[in-house]
Coordinates of C-alpha atoms and ligand atoms in Angstrom, one line a residue:
M24 CA -64.0 62.1 27.3
K25 CA -64.1 62.2 22.9
S26 CA -66.5 59.6 23.3
L27 CA -68.9 61.8 24.7
K28 CA -69.7 63.7 21.6
H29 CA -71.7 61.2 20.1
L30 CA -74.2 62.4 22.8
N31 CA -74.1 66.3 21.3
K32 CA -76.9 65.6 19.0
Y33 CA -79.0 64.7 20.8
L34 CA -78.7 66.8 23.0
V35 CA -79.1 69.5 19.6
K36 CA -81.8 67.8 19.6
Y37 CA -83.5 68.3 23.3
K38 CA -82.2 71.9 23.2
Y39 CA -85.2 73.8 24.0
R40 CA -85.8 71.4 27.4
L41 CA -82.3 71.8 27.4
L42 CA -82.4 75.1 28.1
L43 CA -85.9 75.1 30.6
G44 CA -84.2 72.6 32.4
F45 CA -80.8 74.8 33.0
L46 CA -83.9 78.1 33.5
F47 CA -85.0 76.7 36.8
I48 CA -82.1 75.3 37.9
I49 CA -81.0 78.7 38.3
L50 CA -84.4 80.0 39.2
T51 CA -84.7 77.7 41.7
N52 CA -80.7 79.0 43.0
F53 CA -82.0 82.0 42.7
F54 CA -84.4 81.3 45.7
K55 CA -82.2 79.0 47.9
I56 CA -80.2 82.2 48.6
F57 CA -83.2 84.2 50.2
P58 CA -84.1 81.5 53.2
A59 CA -79.9 82.3 54.7
Q60 CA -80.2 85.9 54.1
L61 CA -84.2 86.3 55.8
I62 CA -82.3 84.1 58.5
R63 CA -79.2 86.3 58.9
E64 CA -82.0 89.8 58.4
S65 CA -84.2 88.4 61.3
L66 CA -82.0 87.6 63.8
N67 CA -80.1 91.0 63.7
L68 CA -82.8 92.9 64.0
I69 CA -84.7 90.9 67.1
K70 CA -81.5 90.9 68.6
D71 CA -81.1 95.2 68.2
K72 CA -85.0 94.6 68.8
L73 CA -84.1 93.1 72.1
S74 CA -81.5 95.3 73.4
G75 CA -83.2 98.3 72.0
K76 CA -80.7 99.6 70.0
E77 CA -81.1 101.2 66.6
F78 CA -81.5 98.6 63.8
S79 CA -77.5 97.8 62.7
T80 CA -78.8 95.8 59.6
T81 CA -81.2 97.5 56.7
S82 CA -83.4 95.3 55.7
L83 CA -86.7 96.5 52.7
L84 CA -88.9 95.0 56.2
T85 CA -87.3 98.2 59.0
D86 CA -89.7 99.9 58.5
Y87 CA -93.0 97.5 58.8
I88 CA -91.7 95.5 61.4
Q89 CA -90.2 98.8 63.8
D90 CA -93.5 98.7 65.5
L91 CA -94.0 95.0 65.2
S92 CA -93.8 92.9 68.8
I93 CA -90.9 89.9 69.0
G94 CA -93.4 87.2 68.0
E95 CA -94.9 89.0 64.9
T96 CA -91.8 89.3 63.5
V97 CA -90.9 86.3 63.6
V98 CA -94.0 85.0 62.4
L99 CA -94.2 87.1 59.2
Y100 CA -90.2 85.9 58.5
A101 CA -90.5 82.7 58.9
S102 CA -94.1 83.1 56.1
I103 CA -91.6 84.4 54.5
I104 CA -88.9 81.3 54.5
F105 CA -92.6 78.8 54.1
L106 CA -93.0 80.4 51.1
I107 CA -90.0 80.8 49.2
A108 CA -89.3 77.4 50.0
I109 CA -92.7 75.8 48.7
I110 CA -91.3 78.6 45.8
T111 CA -88.0 77.0 45.5
G112 CA -89.7 72.9 45.4
I113 CA -91.7 74.1 42.6
F114 CA -89.2 75.1 39.8
T115 CA -86.3 72.1 41.7
F116 CA -89.9 69.9 40.0
F117 CA -89.3 71.4 37.4
Q118 CA -86.1 70.9 36.9
R119 CA -86.5 67.6 37.2
Q120 CA -88.9 67.1 34.5
T121 CA -86.9 69.1 32.2
I122 CA -83.7 67.3 32.6
I123 CA -84.5 63.7 33.3
I124 CA -86.8 63.6 31.1
M125 CA -84.6 64.6 28.3
S126 CA -81.9 61.7 29.2
R127 CA -85.1 59.3 29.0
L128 CA -85.5 60.4 26.0
I129 CA -82.0 60.2 24.8
E130 CA -81.8 57.2 26.0
F131 CA -84.6 56.4 24.4
D132 CA -83.1 57.3 20.5
L133 CA -79.4 56.1 21.4
K134 CA -81.1 52.2 22.3
N135 CA -83.2 52.9 18.4
E136 CA -80.1 53.8 17.1
I137 CA -78.1 50.7 18.0
F138 CA -80.7 48.9 16.7
Q139 CA -82.0 49.9 13.8
H140 CA -77.4 49.9 13.3
Y141 CA -77.5 45.6 15.1
Q142 CA -80.1 44.7 13.0
K143 CA -77.3 46.9 9.7
L144 CA -75.1 44.5 10.2
D145 CA -73.6 41.2 8.8
S146 CA -72.6 38.0 10.0
T147 CA -68.8 38.7 10.6
F148 CA -70.3 41.1 13.1
Y149 CA -71.9 38.3 15.0
K150 CA -69.8 35.9 14.9
E151 CA -66.7 38.2 15.9
N152 CA -68.7 39.3 19.6
N153 CA -70.6 37.5 21.9
T154 CA -74.6 37.8 22.5
G155 CA -73.9 39.2 25.3
D156 CA -71.5 42.1 24.3
I157 CA -73.9 43.5 22.3
M158 CA -76.8 42.4 24.7
N159 CA -74.9 45.4 27.4
R160 CA -73.6 47.6 24.7
I161 CA -77.2 48.2 24.7
S162 CA -78.3 48.6 28.1
D163 CA -75.6 48.7 30.9
D164 CA -74.3 51.2 28.8
V165 CA -77.1 53.1 26.8
L166 CA -78.2 53.2 31.2
K167 CA -74.4 54.9 31.9
T168 CA -74.3 57.5 29.2
R169 CA -77.9 58.8 30.6
M170 CA -76.6 59.5 33.9
Y171 CA -74.3 61.3 32.1
L172 CA -76.5 62.7 30.8
G173 CA -79.3 63.6 33.1
P174 CA -78.0 63.9 37.1
A175 CA -74.7 64.6 36.0
I176 CA -75.8 67.3 33.4
M177 CA -77.9 68.9 36.3
Y178 CA -75.8 68.7 39.3
S179 CA -72.9 69.8 37.0
F180 CA -74.8 72.9 36.1
G181 CA -76.5 73.6 39.4
L182 CA -73.2 73.9 41.0
L183 CA -71.8 76.3 38.9
S184 CA -75.0 77.8 39.1
L185 CA -75.3 78.2 43.6
F186 CA -71.5 78.4 43.3
I187 CA -71.7 82.2 40.6
M188 CA -74.9 83.3 42.8
V189 CA -74.0 82.1 46.9
V190 CA -69.8 83.0 46.6
P191 CA -70.4 86.5 45.8
V192 CA -72.8 86.9 48.6
M193 CA -71.0 85.8 51.6
F194 CA -68.3 88.2 50.1
S195 CA -70.2 90.3 50.6
I196 CA -71.2 90.0 53.5
N197 CA -67.5 89.4 55.7
V198 CA -64.8 88.9 53.2
K199 CA -62.0 88.2 55.9
L200 CA -64.6 84.8 56.8
A201 CA -66.0 83.7 53.4
I202 CA -62.3 83.0 52.7
Y203 CA -61.7 80.7 55.7
S204 CA -65.0 78.7 55.7
L205 CA -64.5 78.2 51.4
T206 CA -61.3 76.5 51.8
P207 CA -61.9 73.1 53.6
L208 CA -64.7 72.8 50.1
P209 CA -62.1 71.3 47.5
I210 CA -60.8 68.9 50.1
L211 CA -64.1 67.8 50.6
S212 CA -64.9 66.6 47.0
I213 CA -61.2 65.5 47.6
I214 CA -62.3 63.3 49.1
I215 CA -65.9 62.2 48.2
Y216 CA -63.8 61.5 44.6
L217 CA -61.1 58.9 45.7
V218 CA -64.5 57.0 47.9
S219 CA -66.6 57.1 44.9
A220 CA -64.3 56.1 42.1
R221 CA -63.0 53.2 44.9
I222 CA -67.1 52.9 45.0
N223 CA -67.0 52.2 42.2
K224 CA -64.1 50.2 40.4
Q225 CA -65.2 47.8 43.5
S226 CA -69.3 47.8 42.1
E227 CA -68.2 46.9 39.0
K228 CA -65.7 44.3 40.2
V229 CA -69.3 42.4 41.7
Q230 CA -71.4 43.6 38.2
S231 CA -69.0 41.3 36.2
K232 CA -68.9 37.9 38.8
L233 CA -72.9 38.3 38.2
S234 CA -73.2 38.3 35.2
D235 CA -70.2 35.2 34.4
I236 CA -73.7 33.6 37.4
T237 CA -75.7 34.2 35.1
T238 CA -73.8 32.6 32.3
L239 CA -72.8 29.9 34.2
S240 CA -76.4 29.2 35.9
Q241 CA -78.1 30.0 32.8
E242 CA -76.2 28.1 30.6
T243 CA -76.2 24.4 33.0
Y244 CA -80.1 25.4 33.2
S245 CA -80.3 25.1 29.5
G246 CA -77.9 22.0 29.2
I247 CA -79.6 20.6 32.2
R248 CA -80.1 17.2 30.4
I249 CA -76.8 16.6 29.3
L250 CA -75.8 17.5 32.5
K251 CA -77.5 15.0 34.3
T252 CA -76.8 12.5 31.7
Y253 CA -73.3 13.3 32.5
V254 CA -73.7 13.2 36.0
K255 CA -71.8 16.5 35.8
D256 CA -74.1 18.5 38.9
R257 CA -71.5 17.9 42.0
F258 CA -69.1 19.8 39.8
F259 CA -71.4 22.3 38.1
S260 CA -72.7 22.9 42.1
S261 CA -69.1 22.9 43.4
K262 CA -68.6 25.5 40.2
L263 CA -70.8 28.3 41.1
N264 CA -70.0 27.2 44.8
S265 CA -67.0 28.7 44.5
E266 CA -68.3 32.0 41.9
N267 CA -70.2 32.0 43.9
E268 CA -67.4 32.5 46.9
I269 CA -65.8 35.7 45.1
Y270 CA -69.4 37.5 44.4
R271 CA -69.4 37.6 47.6
E272 CA -65.8 38.3 48.9
Y273 CA -66.8 41.5 46.1
S274 CA -69.8 42.4 47.8
M275 CA -68.8 42.5 51.4
D276 CA -65.7 44.7 50.2
L277 CA -67.7 46.9 48.2
V278 CA -70.4 47.0 51.3
K279 CA -67.5 48.9 54.1
T280 CA -66.0 51.3 51.0
N281 CA -70.3 51.8 50.7
S282 CA -71.1 52.1 54.8
L283 CA -67.5 54.0 54.5
F284 CA -69.2 56.3 52.2
F285 CA -72.0 58.6 53.9
P286 CA -70.6 59.0 57.7
V287 CA -67.1 60.7 56.1
M288 CA -69.5 63.2 53.9
M289 CA -71.3 63.9 57.1
L290 CA -68.3 63.9 59.4
L291 CA -66.6 66.3 56.7
I292 CA -69.6 68.4 56.4
G293 CA -69.9 69.0 59.9
L294 CA -66.2 70.0 60.4
S295 CA -66.9 72.7 57.7
T296 CA -69.8 73.8 59.5
I297 CA -67.6 73.6 62.7
F298 CA -64.7 75.9 61.4
T299 CA -67.2 77.8 60.6
I300 CA -69.1 79.2 63.4
Y301 CA -65.7 79.1 65.1
I302 CA -63.7 81.4 62.9
G303 CA -67.1 83.4 62.7
G304 CA -67.1 83.4 66.7
T305 CA -63.6 84.3 67.1
L306 CA -63.8 87.6 64.6
L307 CA -67.1 88.2 66.1
I308 CA -64.6 88.9 69.0
E309 CA -61.7 90.7 68.6
D310 CA -65.1 92.7 66.6
A311 CA -66.8 94.0 69.0
A312 CA -63.3 94.0 71.2
N313 CA -61.9 96.5 68.4
P314 CA -63.1 100.2 68.3
L315 CA -61.8 101.2 65.1
I316 CA -64.3 99.0 63.3
P317 CA -67.8 101.0 62.6
E318 CA -71.0 99.7 64.3
N319 CA -72.2 98.8 61.2
E320 CA -69.3 96.8 59.6
K321 CA -68.7 94.1 62.7
I322 CA -69.9 90.5 62.3
K323 CA -72.8 89.8 63.6
I324 CA -74.6 86.9 64.9
G325 CA -76.7 87.1 62.4
E326 CA -74.1 86.9 59.6
I327 CA -72.5 84.0 61.6
L328 CA -75.7 81.7 61.5
S329 CA -76.0 82.8 57.2
F330 CA -72.9 81.4 56.5
V331 CA -73.4 77.9 58.0
I332 CA -76.9 77.8 55.8
Y333 CA -74.8 79.2 53.1
I334 CA -71.8 76.7 53.5
N335 CA -74.5 73.2 54.4
M336 CA -75.7 74.6 50.6
L337 CA -72.8 74.6 48.7
T338 CA -71.2 70.9 50.1
W339 CA -73.7 69.1 48.7
P340 CA -73.0 70.3 45.7
V341 CA -69.1 69.9 47.0
T342 CA -69.5 66.6 47.3
A343 CA -71.7 66.2 44.2
I344 CA -68.4 66.9 41.8
G345 CA -66.5 63.8 43.4
W346 CA -69.2 61.8 41.9
V347 CA -69.9 63.1 38.5
T348 CA -66.9 63.2 37.5
S349 CA -66.8 59.8 38.0
I350 CA -70.1 59.4 36.1
I351 CA -68.5 61.1 33.4
Q352 CA -65.8 58.7 33.1
R353 CA -68.3 55.5 33.4
A354 CA -70.0 57.7 31.1
A355 CA -67.1 58.2 28.3
A356 CA -66.5 54.4 29.1
S357 CA -69.9 52.6 28.2
Q358 CA -69.8 55.8 25.3
T359 CA -66.4 54.3 23.7
R360 CA -67.9 51.1 24.1
I361 CA -70.7 52.0 22.1
N362 CA -69.5 54.1 19.3
A363 CA -67.1 50.7 18.8
F364 CA -70.1 49.5 17.7
L365 CA -71.8 52.3 15.7
N366 CA -68.6 52.7 14.0
T367 CA -68.1 49.1 12.4
Q368 CA -69.1 49.1 9.4
P369 CA -71.3 46.0 7.6
K370 CA -69.2 44.0 5.0
V371 CA -72.0 43.4 3.2
K372 CA -73.7 46.4 1.5
N373 CA -76.7 47.1 0.1
N374 CA -75.8 48.6 -3.1
S375 CA -80.0 48.4 -4.6
N376 CA -83.2 49.5 -4.1
E377 CA -84.3 48.6 -7.0
K378 CA -87.5 46.3 -7.0
L379 CA -86.3 42.8 -8.4
N380 CA -88.8 40.5 -9.9
L381 CA -86.2 37.4 -9.6
K382 CA -87.0 34.7 -12.0
G383 CA -84.2 32.3 -10.8
E384 CA -81.7 31.7 -12.9
I385 CA -78.3 31.3 -10.4
N386 CA -74.6 31.1 -11.7
F387 CA -71.5 31.0 -10.1
N388 CA -68.9 31.6 -12.2
N389 CA -65.2 30.2 -10.2
V390 CA -66.0 31.5 -6.9
S391 CA -63.7 31.4 -4.2
F392 CA -63.9 31.7 -0.9
T393 CA -62.4 32.1 2.7
Y394 CA -64.2 32.9 6.3
P395 CA -62.3 36.1 7.4
E396 CA -63.0 35.4 11.0
S397 CA -61.5 31.7 10.9
G398 CA -58.8 32.6 7.8
I399 CA -60.8 28.9 6.7
K400 CA -60.8 28.6 2.7
A401 CA -64.1 26.9 2.6
L402 CA -65.0 27.5 -1.2
K403 CA -62.1 27.3 -3.6
N404 CA -62.5 27.9 -7.8
I405 CA -66.4 27.2 -7.8
S406 CA -68.6 27.7 -10.8
F407 CA -72.1 25.5 -12.2
N408 CA -75.4 26.3 -13.4
I409 CA -78.9 26.5 -12.6
P410 CA -81.9 26.8 -14.8
Q411 CA -84.4 28.9 -14.3
G412 CA -86.9 26.4 -12.5
K413 CA -84.2 23.4 -12.1
T414 CA -83.5 21.9 -9.0
L415 CA -79.4 21.6 -7.7
A416 CA -78.3 18.7 -5.3
I417 CA -75.1 19.1 -3.6
I418 CA -73.9 16.3 -1.8
G419 CA -70.7 15.5 -0.2
K420 CA -69.6 15.2 2.7
T421 CA -69.5 17.0 6.1
G422 CA -67.3 20.3 6.1
S423 CA -66.6 20.1 1.8
G424 CA -68.0 23.4 2.1
K425 CA -72.3 23.2 1.4
S426 CA -73.9 24.9 3.4
S427 CA -70.6 28.0 2.2
I428 CA -72.3 28.1 -1.2
I429 CA -75.9 29.0 0.6
N430 CA -73.6 31.6 2.7
L431 CA -72.9 33.1 -0.2
L432 CA -75.8 32.3 -2.5
M433 CA -77.5 34.8 0.8
R434 CA -74.6 37.1 1.0
S435 CA -73.9 36.5 4.5
Y436 CA -71.1 36.9 3.0
D437 CA -68.6 38.9 -0.4
V438 CA -67.3 36.2 -2.9
D439 CA -63.5 36.9 -2.6
S440 CA -62.6 36.1 -6.0
G441 CA -65.1 34.9 -9.5
E442 CA -69.4 36.1 -9.4
I443 CA -72.3 34.8 -9.2
L444 CA -74.7 35.9 -10.8
I445 CA -78.7 35.6 -10.5
D446 CA -80.7 36.3 -13.6
K447 CA -77.2 36.5 -15.6
K448 CA -77.2 40.3 -13.1
D449 CA -74.2 39.9 -10.2
I450 CA -75.3 39.6 -7.0
K451 CA -73.7 42.5 -5.4
Q452 CA -75.3 45.5 -7.3
I453 CA -78.8 42.7 -6.1
N454 CA -81.4 44.5 -4.1
I455 CA -80.3 42.5 -0.3
N456 CA -83.5 42.8 1.0
Q457 CA -85.2 41.9 -1.9
L458 CA -83.4 38.6 -2.6
R459 CA -83.5 37.0 0.6
E460 CA -87.7 37.8 0.7
H461 CA -87.7 36.5 -2.5
T462 CA -86.0 33.1 -1.7
G463 CA -87.1 30.4 1.3
I464 CA -84.7 28.8 3.2
V465 CA -83.9 26.1 5.3
P466 CA -81.5 25.8 7.5
Q467 CA -79.2 23.2 8.7
D468 CA -79.3 23.9 12.9
V469 CA -83.5 24.3 13.1
F470 CA -84.6 27.7 15.4
L471 CA -87.8 27.5 15.7
F472 CA -89.0 30.3 18.5
S473 CA -90.0 30.0 21.8
D474 CA -94.6 30.6 20.5
T475 CA -96.5 27.8 18.7
I476 CA -96.1 26.5 16.6
E477 CA -99.1 27.9 13.8
N478 CA -96.9 31.3 14.7
N479 CA -93.6 29.6 13.7
I480 CA -94.7 28.5 10.4
A481 CA -96.3 32.0 9.5
F482 CA -93.7 33.4 10.3
G483 CA -92.5 32.5 6.9
Y484 CA -95.3 34.5 5.6
K485 CA -95.2 38.5 4.2
N486 CA -95.9 40.8 6.2
E487 CA -99.3 39.8 7.3
L488 CA -101.7 37.0 9.1
P489 CA -101.9 34.5 5.9
A490 CA -105.3 32.4 6.2
K491 CA -106.1 28.9 8.7
S492 CA -106.3 27.4 5.3
T493 CA -102.9 28.9 4.0
I494 CA -100.7 27.2 7.6
E495 CA -102.6 24.1 6.6
K496 CA -101.1 23.6 3.0
A497 CA -98.4 24.5 4.4
A498 CA -97.6 22.0 7.1
K499 CA -99.4 18.8 4.6
D500 CA -96.4 20.0 2.3
A501 CA -94.2 19.6 5.4
A502 CA -95.5 16.5 6.0
I503 CA -96.2 17.4 10.0
Y504 CA -99.2 17.7 9.1
S505 CA -101.0 14.8 11.0
N506 CA -98.3 15.3 13.9
I507 CA -99.8 18.3 14.4
I508 CA -103.0 17.5 15.1
E509 CA -102.3 14.9 16.8
L510 CA -101.3 17.8 20.0
P511 CA -104.0 18.4 22.6
D512 CA -103.4 22.4 21.4
G513 CA -103.2 21.2 17.2
F514 CA -101.5 24.6 15.8
Q515 CA -102.1 26.0 19.6
T516 CA -99.6 23.8 20.4
K517 CA -96.6 26.0 22.6
I518 CA -93.1 24.7 21.5
G519 CA -89.5 25.7 23.1
E520 CA -88.3 26.5 26.3
R521 CA -91.9 26.5 28.0
G522 CA -93.3 24.5 25.6
V523 CA -93.3 20.8 24.1
T524 CA -90.6 19.6 23.1
L525 CA -90.5 18.3 19.2
S526 CA -88.4 15.1 18.0
G527 CA -85.5 16.4 16.1
G528 CA -87.2 15.3 12.2
Q529 CA -90.2 17.3 13.2
K530 CA -88.8 20.8 13.6
Q531 CA -87.2 19.8 10.6
R532 CA -91.1 19.8 8.9
I533 CA -91.8 23.0 11.1
S534 CA -88.5 24.5 9.0
I535 CA -90.1 24.0 6.1
A536 CA -93.5 25.5 6.5
R537 CA -91.9 27.9 7.4
A538 CA -90.3 27.9 3.7
I539 CA -93.2 27.3 1.9
I540 CA -95.2 29.2 3.0
K541 CA -93.6 31.8 2.1
N542 CA -94.1 30.1 -2.0
P543 CA -90.7 31.9 -2.6
Q544 CA -89.0 31.6 -6.1
I545 CA -85.5 29.7 -4.9
L546 CA -85.9 28.3 -2.1
I547 CA -82.8 26.2 -0.6
F548 CA -82.9 23.4 1.9
D549 CA -80.0 22.7 4.2
D550 CA -79.9 19.3 5.1
C551 CA -83.7 19.2 6.0
L552 CA -84.6 15.9 6.2
S553 CA -81.0 14.4 7.9
A554 CA -83.2 13.6 10.5
V555 CA -86.6 12.0 8.6
D556 CA -87.4 8.7 8.0
T557 CA -87.1 7.9 3.6
E558 CA -90.2 7.7 3.0
T559 CA -91.1 10.7 4.6
E560 CA -88.7 12.7 2.5
D561 CA -89.8 11.1 -0.3
I562 CA -93.8 12.8 0.3
I563 CA -91.9 15.7 1.2
L564 CA -89.1 16.1 -1.9
T565 CA -92.6 14.6 -4.0
N566 CA -94.9 17.5 -3.1
L567 CA -91.9 19.8 -3.7
K568 CA -92.4 19.4 -7.0
S569 CA -95.5 20.4 -7.8
L570 CA -94.9 23.5 -5.7
M571 CA -91.9 24.5 -7.4
K572 CA -92.3 23.9 -10.9
D573 CA -91.2 27.1 -12.2
K574 CA -89.2 27.7 -9.7
T575 CA -85.8 26.8 -8.8
S576 CA -84.5 24.3 -5.8
I577 CA -81.6 23.3 -4.6
I578 CA -81.1 20.5 -2.0
I579 CA -77.8 19.6 0.5
S580 CA -77.3 16.4 1.8
H581 CA -75.3 13.6 2.4
R582 CA -78.5 11.1 1.0
V583 CA -78.1 10.0 -2.3
S584 CA -81.9 8.8 -1.2
S585 CA -82.1 13.2 -1.7
V586 CA -80.5 14.4 -4.0
K587 CA -81.2 11.2 -6.7
N588 CA -84.4 13.0 -8.4
A589 CA -82.0 17.1 -9.1
D590 CA -81.8 18.3 -12.9
T591 CA -78.2 18.1 -11.6
I592 CA -76.3 16.8 -8.1
I593 CA -72.5 18.2 -7.6
V594 CA -70.4 16.3 -5.1
M595 CA -68.1 18.5 -3.4
H596 CA -64.6 17.5 -1.6
E597 CA -62.9 20.2 0.7
G598 CA -64.5 23.7 -0.8
G599 CA -63.8 21.7 -4.4
I600 CA -66.8 20.4 -6.5
I601 CA -64.9 17.4 -7.8
E602 CA -68.0 15.5 -10.2
Q603 CA -71.5 16.5 -11.5
G604 CA -74.0 15.2 -13.5
T605 CA -77.1 13.2 -12.6
H606 CA -77.5 10.6 -11.1
D607 CA -76.7 8.4 -13.6
E608 CA -74.7 9.9 -15.7
L609 CA -72.5 9.8 -12.2
I610 CA -73.4 6.7 -11.5
Q611 CA -72.2 5.7 -15.0
L612 CA -68.8 7.5 -13.7
K613 CA -68.5 4.9 -10.5
G614 CA -66.7 7.5 -8.8
S615 CA -67.2 8.8 -5.5
Y616 CA -71.1 9.4 -6.4
Y617 CA -71.3 5.5 -6.8
E618 CA -68.7 5.1 -4.2
T619 CA -71.3 6.3 -1.5
Y620 CA -74.4 5.7 -3.5
Q621 CA -73.6 1.8 -2.6
I622 CA -72.3 2.7 0.3
Q623 CA -75.8 3.6 1.3
L624 CA -78.1 0.8 -0.8
L625 CA -76.0 -1.7 1.6
E626 CA -76.7 0.3 4.8
S627 CA -80.6 0.2 3.8
E628 CA -80.3 -2.4 2.5
N629 CA -79.7 -4.4 5.8
K630 CA -81.9 -2.5 7.8
K631 CA -84.9 -4.6 5.3
Ligands
ATP704 N1 -69.5 31.4 9.6 C1 -68.0 30.3 9.9 N2 -67.0 30.4 9.9 C2 -66.2 30.1 9.1 N3 -65.9 29.4 8.4 C3 -66.2 28.2 9.0 C4 -68.1 29.0 9.0 N4 -68.9 28.3 8.3 C5 -67.6 27.0 7.6 N5 -67.0 27.2 7.8 C6 -66.1 26.5 8.2 O1 -65.8 26.5 6.5 C7 -65.1 25.2 5.9 C8 -67.1 24.3 5.0 O2 -68.1 24.7 6.0 P1 -69.6 24.4 5.1 O3 -70.2 24.7 6.9 O4 -69.7 24.9 4.3 O5 -69.2 22.9 5.7 P2 -71.0 22.0 4.7 O6 -70.4 20.8 3.3 O7 -71.4 22.1 4.8 O8 -70.7 21.1 6.0 P3 -71.7 19.9 7.2 O9 -72.6 18.9 5.9 O10 -71.0 19.1 8.0 O11 -72.7 21.3 7.1 C9 -65.7 24.5 7.4 O12 -64.0 23.3 7.4 C10 -66.3 25.1 8.4 O13 -65.3 25.0 9.6
MG705 MG1 -73.5 22.4 6.2

């Protein structure tokens, strides 16, 4: 239950709504007491009237109804009861309007809190937790905590206040009958608790199976092309079938328990009513036969009827205890999960809020780095220097640590040892957001949004919409313009799930345009020309030369053709730098770079 403490700050924030809600609950319950009283009174009075006896019940209305006929008395009482019912209804409405709305507001705040926190967390967090979990915390789990804030608080307080008000009234009417008729209630609530705990367990099983099925079908559809080319439809169908079969079984179990729930509840409520009538009737007969009890202390028919009404009033909230207990348990479990995420602190911290006037000199001094989540030592003692306005190229076998250098430069992670300096300042002392804002990166895995081409390119721009000409210029520089205008909808073409499928090279170039439009001080190309032919590559690299005149660029590639014009080339191997220099120097060296160059030269000649 401790985890729910996190929500207290919100309860404090909305304290006036909550207190007002409590007030409405009290008022509702206060007015709920009267109808039973009035029915008891009217019944006793009418009975006395019929038998021509003195009135044995005292009432505010006794004098007034003395002169009324029986019919008029009934109408009078009925109207008062009706009026009270309307008042009770109005207060019930306000009670929901305050408390349930408060729970919705907190739900909103809590979702925002979690979302804000997600944005602060670094890549390690996103590697360690899968998307499904991250989504569930903010949707499903928040929903469960809302059930605690809304219904659970409302019903618990309602129950408490109802008991405090009704039970004394019952005892004031008849002690013996009060004790007897209240006894079955705790048993009722325990039984309901057991049944609803079972329902929760079963519905959780159903839920988790359902999410398995959703994941499976989602994967099937997004991978439908590969699935068809590998002729795996049968396999996936049978997999889905067996999952569905389990889902059906779980659902049937749940339905069985659910269908038991209401009959059992009704039976128990019915039994307690019968019990009250039986005990009341027995007492009435005993009292009537006992001459020692004064007339106005004897139990009468009106008393029994009012008890039946009170017991019925109490049984619903009592059954709600069981229900509320399980709501609170689930909310606590959900909040524990939410808190675990909220308490996760990003390992990479932003240590500065200063504005950055980035020039773009980059220094790596003896940098080593191991990925915390896999323990893979990706970089060993890396040192290099890129003066402002120069181009560095990184080449090396797959898995040699090229992208890892970029991860560190963008502070997706922090170095284990050594230091990275930007404009001679330790990268840890630089405002991360500013650094990222001034850097244009084309990542190795292209990611495009399911949106128009125009919006995908414009995404790189500041927080405003760029002019059409700016977007077109970026597209031209990325050598994708002619491809775009050939499409029927041009820049307005939708790409992604429900749109046009672009080729790998086209996607890479849109991704390049997105980075270029930013007009960044540092530009990074991570292997993003791999799916582009050498001619187009040449065009793009030539365009870059003029675009990035006084700016720093880093180009990562497997191809010598992409890197040969760089000011410095470093050759990576197993996390370390094995060669470093200009193209000509490295050719002279006749080492690994030279070898790669020869092989690729041969390949391109063979193609011709
Ligand atoms: N996010 C990550 N978490 C854990 N290990 C990683 C992560 N990214 C890379 N690695 C590991 O670090 C090593 C270096 O990977 P890196 O991505 O830097 O290689 P690369 O030179 O960019 O390769 P490629 O040319 O295939 O892109 C690899 O062994 C890889 O498995
Ligand atoms: Mg890489």
